[in-house]
Short mmCIF file of C-alpha atoms in Angstrom, two decimals:
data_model
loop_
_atom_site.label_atom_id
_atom_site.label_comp_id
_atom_site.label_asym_id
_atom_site.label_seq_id
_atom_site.Cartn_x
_atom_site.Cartn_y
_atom_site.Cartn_z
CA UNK A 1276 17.27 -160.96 21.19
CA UNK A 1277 19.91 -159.41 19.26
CA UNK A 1278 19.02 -159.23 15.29
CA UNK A 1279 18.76 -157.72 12.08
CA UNK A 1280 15.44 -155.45 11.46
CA UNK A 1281 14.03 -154.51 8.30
CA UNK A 1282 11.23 -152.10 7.28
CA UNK A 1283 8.95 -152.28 5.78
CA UNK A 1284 8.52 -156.16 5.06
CA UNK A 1285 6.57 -154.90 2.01
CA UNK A 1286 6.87 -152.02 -0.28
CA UNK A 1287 4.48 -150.41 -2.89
CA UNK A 1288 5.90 -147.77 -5.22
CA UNK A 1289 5.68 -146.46 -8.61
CA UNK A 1290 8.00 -146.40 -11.84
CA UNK A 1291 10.35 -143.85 -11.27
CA UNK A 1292 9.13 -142.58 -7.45
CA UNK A 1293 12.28 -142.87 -5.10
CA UNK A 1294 12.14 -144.90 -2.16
CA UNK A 1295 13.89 -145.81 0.70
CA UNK A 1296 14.52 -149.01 2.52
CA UNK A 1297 16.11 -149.51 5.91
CA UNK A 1298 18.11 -151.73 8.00
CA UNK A 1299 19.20 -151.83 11.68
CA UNK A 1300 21.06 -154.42 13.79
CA UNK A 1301 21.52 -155.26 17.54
CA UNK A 1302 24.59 -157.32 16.85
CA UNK A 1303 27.07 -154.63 16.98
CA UNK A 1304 28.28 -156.09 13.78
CA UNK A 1305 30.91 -153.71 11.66
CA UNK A 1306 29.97 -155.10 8.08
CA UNK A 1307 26.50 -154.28 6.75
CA UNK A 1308 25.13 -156.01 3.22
CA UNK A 1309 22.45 -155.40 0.54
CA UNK A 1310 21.46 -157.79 -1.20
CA UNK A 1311 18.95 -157.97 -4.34
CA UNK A 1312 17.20 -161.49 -4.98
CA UNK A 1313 15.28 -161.58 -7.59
CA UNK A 1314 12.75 -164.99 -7.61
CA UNK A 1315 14.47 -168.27 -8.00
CA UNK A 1316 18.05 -166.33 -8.26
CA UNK A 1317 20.87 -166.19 -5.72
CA UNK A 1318 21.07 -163.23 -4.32
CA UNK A 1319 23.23 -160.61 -5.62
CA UNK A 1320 25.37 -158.27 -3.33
CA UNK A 1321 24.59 -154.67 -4.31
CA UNK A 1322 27.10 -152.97 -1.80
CA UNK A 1323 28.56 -153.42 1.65
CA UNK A 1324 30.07 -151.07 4.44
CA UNK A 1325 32.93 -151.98 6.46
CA UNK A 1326 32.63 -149.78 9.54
CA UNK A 1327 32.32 -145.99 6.96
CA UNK A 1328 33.79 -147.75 4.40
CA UNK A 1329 31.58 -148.04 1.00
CA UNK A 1330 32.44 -150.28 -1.32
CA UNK A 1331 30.12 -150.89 -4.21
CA UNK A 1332 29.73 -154.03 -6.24
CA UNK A 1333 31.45 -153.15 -10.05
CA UNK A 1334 28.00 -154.42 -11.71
CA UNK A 1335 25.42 -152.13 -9.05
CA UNK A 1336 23.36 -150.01 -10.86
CA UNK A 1337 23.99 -145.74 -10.30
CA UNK A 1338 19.73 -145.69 -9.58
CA UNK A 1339 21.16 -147.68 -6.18
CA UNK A 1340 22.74 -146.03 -3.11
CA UNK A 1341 23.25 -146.20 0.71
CA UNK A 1342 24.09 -145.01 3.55
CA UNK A 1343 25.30 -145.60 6.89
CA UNK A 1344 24.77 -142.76 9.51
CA UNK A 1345 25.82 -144.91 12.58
CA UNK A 1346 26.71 -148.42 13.29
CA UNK A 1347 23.18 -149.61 13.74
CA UNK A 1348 21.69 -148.46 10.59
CA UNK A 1349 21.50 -148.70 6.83
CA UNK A 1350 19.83 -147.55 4.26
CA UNK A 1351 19.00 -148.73 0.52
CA UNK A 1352 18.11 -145.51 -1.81
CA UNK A 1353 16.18 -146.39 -5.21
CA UNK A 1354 16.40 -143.38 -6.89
CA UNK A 1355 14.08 -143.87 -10.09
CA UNK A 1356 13.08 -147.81 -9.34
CA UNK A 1357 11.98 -149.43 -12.86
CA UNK A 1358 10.18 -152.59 -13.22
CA UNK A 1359 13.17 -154.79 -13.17
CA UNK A 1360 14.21 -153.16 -9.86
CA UNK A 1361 10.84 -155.59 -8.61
CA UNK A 1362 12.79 -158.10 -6.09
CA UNK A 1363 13.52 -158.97 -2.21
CA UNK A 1364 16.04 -157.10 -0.49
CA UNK A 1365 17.67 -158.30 1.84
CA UNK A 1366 20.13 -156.77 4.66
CA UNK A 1367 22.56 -158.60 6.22
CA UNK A 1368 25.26 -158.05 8.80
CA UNK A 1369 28.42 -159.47 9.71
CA UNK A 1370 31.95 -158.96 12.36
CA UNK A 1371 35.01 -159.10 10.58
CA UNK A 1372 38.11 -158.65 11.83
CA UNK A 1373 38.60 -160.43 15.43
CA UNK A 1374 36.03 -163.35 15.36
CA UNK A 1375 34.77 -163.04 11.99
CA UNK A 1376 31.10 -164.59 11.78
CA UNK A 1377 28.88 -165.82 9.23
CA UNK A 1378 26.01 -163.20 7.65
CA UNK A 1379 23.02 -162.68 9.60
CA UNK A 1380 20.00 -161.63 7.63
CA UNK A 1381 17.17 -159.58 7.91
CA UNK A 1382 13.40 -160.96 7.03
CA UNK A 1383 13.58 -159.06 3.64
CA UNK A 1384 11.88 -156.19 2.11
CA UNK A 1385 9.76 -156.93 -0.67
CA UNK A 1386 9.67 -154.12 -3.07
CA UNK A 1387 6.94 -153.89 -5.64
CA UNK A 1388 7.19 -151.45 -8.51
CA UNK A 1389 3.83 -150.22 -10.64
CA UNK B 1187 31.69 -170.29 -15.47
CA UNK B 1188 29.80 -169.06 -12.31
CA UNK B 1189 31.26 -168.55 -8.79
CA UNK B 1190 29.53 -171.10 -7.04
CA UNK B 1191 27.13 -173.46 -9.07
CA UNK B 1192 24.21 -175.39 -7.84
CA UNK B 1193 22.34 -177.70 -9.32
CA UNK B 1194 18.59 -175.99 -9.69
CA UNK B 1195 16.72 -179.15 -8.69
CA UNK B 1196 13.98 -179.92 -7.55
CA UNK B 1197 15.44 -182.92 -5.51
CA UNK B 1198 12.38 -185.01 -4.73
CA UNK B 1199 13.04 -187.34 -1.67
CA UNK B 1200 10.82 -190.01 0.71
CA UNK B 1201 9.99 -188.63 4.29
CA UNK B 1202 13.30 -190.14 6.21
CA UNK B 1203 15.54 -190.66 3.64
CA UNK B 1204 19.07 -188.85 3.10
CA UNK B 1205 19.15 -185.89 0.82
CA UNK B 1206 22.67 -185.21 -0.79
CA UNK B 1207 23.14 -181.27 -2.07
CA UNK B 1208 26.25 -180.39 -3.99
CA UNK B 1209 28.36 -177.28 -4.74
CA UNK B 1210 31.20 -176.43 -6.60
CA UNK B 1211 33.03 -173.31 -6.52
CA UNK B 1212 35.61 -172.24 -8.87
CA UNK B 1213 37.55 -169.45 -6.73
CA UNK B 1214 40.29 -172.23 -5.16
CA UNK B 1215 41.99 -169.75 -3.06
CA UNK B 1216 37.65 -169.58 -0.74
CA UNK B 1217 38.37 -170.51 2.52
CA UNK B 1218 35.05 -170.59 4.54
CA UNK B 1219 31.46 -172.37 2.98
CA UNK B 1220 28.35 -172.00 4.14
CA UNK B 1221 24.75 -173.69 3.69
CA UNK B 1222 21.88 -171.38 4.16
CA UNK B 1223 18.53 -172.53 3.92
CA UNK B 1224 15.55 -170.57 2.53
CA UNK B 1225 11.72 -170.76 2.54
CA UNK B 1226 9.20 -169.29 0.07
CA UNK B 1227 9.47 -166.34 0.67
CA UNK B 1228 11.87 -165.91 4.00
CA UNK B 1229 15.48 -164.75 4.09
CA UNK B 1230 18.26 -167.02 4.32
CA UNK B 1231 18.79 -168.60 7.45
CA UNK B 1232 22.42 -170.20 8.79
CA UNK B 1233 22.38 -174.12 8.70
CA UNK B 1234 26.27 -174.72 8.63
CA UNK B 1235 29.60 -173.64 8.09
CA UNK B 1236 32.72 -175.30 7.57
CA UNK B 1237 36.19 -174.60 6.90
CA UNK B 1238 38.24 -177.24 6.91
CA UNK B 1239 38.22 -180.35 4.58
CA UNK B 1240 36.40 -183.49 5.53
CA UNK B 1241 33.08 -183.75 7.40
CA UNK B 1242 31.30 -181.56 10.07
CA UNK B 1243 28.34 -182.86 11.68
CA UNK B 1244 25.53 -180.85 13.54
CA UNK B 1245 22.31 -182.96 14.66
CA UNK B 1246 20.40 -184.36 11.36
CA UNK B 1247 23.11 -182.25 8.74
CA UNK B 1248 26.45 -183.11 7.78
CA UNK B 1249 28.53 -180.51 5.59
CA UNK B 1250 31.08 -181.98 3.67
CA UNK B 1251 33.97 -179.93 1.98
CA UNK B 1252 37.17 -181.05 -0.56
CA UNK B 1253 38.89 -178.08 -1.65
CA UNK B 1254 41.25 -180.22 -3.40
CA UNK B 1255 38.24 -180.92 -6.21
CA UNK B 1256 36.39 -177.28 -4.99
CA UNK B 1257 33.25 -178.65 -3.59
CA UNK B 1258 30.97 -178.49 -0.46
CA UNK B 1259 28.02 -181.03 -0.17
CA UNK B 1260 25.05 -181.04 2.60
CA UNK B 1261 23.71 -184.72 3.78
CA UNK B 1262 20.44 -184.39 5.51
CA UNK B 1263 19.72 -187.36 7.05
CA UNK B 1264 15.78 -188.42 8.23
CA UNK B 1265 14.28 -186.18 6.03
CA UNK B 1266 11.35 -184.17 7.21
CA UNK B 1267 8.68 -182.57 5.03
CA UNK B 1268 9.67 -179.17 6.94
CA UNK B 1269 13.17 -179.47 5.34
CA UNK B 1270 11.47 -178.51 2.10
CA UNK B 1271 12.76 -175.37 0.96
CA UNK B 1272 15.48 -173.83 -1.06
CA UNK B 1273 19.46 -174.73 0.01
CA UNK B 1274 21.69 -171.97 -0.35
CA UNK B 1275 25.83 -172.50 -0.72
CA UNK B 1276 27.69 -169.54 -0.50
CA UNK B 1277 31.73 -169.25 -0.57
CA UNK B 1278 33.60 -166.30 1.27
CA UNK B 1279 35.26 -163.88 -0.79
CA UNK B 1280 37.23 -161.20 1.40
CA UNK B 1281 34.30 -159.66 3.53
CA UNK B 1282 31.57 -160.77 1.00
CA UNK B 1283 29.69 -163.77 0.80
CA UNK B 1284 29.22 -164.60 -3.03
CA UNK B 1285 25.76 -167.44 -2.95
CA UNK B 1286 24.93 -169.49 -5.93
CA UNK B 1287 21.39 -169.75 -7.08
CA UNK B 1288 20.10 -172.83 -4.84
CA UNK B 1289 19.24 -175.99 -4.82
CA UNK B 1290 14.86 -176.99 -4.26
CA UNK B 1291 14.20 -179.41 -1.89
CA UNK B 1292 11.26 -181.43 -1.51
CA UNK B 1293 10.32 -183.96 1.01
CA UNK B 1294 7.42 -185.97 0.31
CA UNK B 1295 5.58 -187.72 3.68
#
């Protein structure tokens, strides 16, 4: 079946370590989403790539980035995670442009910071 | 003023009973709405979309929108105790989806 992947479901680091959470897709989508949801919050778009394009949310913190090697993946870079940086993250893809379709998400990472 | 509001909830209904959601939205120029719905714990998962005013009816849901007075409802009609959960609206906004915070559902057998 065609989807969104996350790993891992659960993360473990400490204050300040950098980690790195990914994303892939079988949908062949051309819009990729991170999203931060903090517990009993909507979930807040971090950033989004359209095809190569970047384009950051005005309020994301610098301590997030991403990248997109290839139409199949993405990744979420915490640089120097700090307590508050404790949420689900959530990928999510879309097509936009010729059929545009709703967001598809991922099962979530769960990051945990000590 | 937030993007899209929800009310927080909980909304406490009987097993088999109709359970009304409500959204409002304040950016009048949103043309497509969604309703996601999430467990404890889970991602969001697609329920419904709609786009045009007036009703659109899949199985036991109904999505309602007025853009006129900005807002998107969800019926749920019969009621099941697995339709407890968290009830998402989001509002598209270019490429992004923009979600408010979520209604809490609870269906009590």
């Amino acid at each position: 079946d065609a989807m969104v992947i996350q790993n891992p479901r659960y993360q473990v680091t400490q204050f300040g370590k950098p980690v790195t959470l990914s994303c892939s897709q079988t949908l062949n989508h051309n819009v990729m989403y991170w999203y931060q949801q903090k517990s009993s919050q909507a979930p807040k778009l971090l950033f989004h790539y359209y095809d190569k394009d970047f384009n950051n949310e005005a309020d994301t913190p610098d301590n997030f980035q991403s990248r997109r090697p290839n139409t199949s993946f993405c990744f979420l870079d915490i640089r120097s995670p700090g307590l508050g940086d404790a949420a689900m993250y959530l990928c999510a893809t879309s097509r936009v442009g010729t059929g545009d379709s709703p967001l598809h998400f991922g099962n979530g990472t769960r990051l945990t910071v000590t | 003023q937030k993007e899209v509001e929800q009310n927080s909830g909980p909304l406490s209904v009987p097993e088999g009973a109709i359970a009304s959601l409500n959204c409002t939205y304040s950016d009048r120029v949103s043309q497509s709405f969604f309703w996601y719905r999430q467990y404890s714990g889970k991602s969001p998962e697609l329920i419904m979309s709609i786009y045009s005013n007036g009703d659109k009816e899949d199985g036991r849901f109904t999505a309602q929108l007025n853009k006129a007075s900005q807002y998107v409802s969800l019926l749920i009609r019969d009621s099941q105790p697995s339709d407890s959960a968290t009830y998402l609206c989001a509002v598209k906004r270019g490429n992004k989806l923009v979600f408010g915070a979520g209604t809490i559902l609870r269906v009590k057998s």
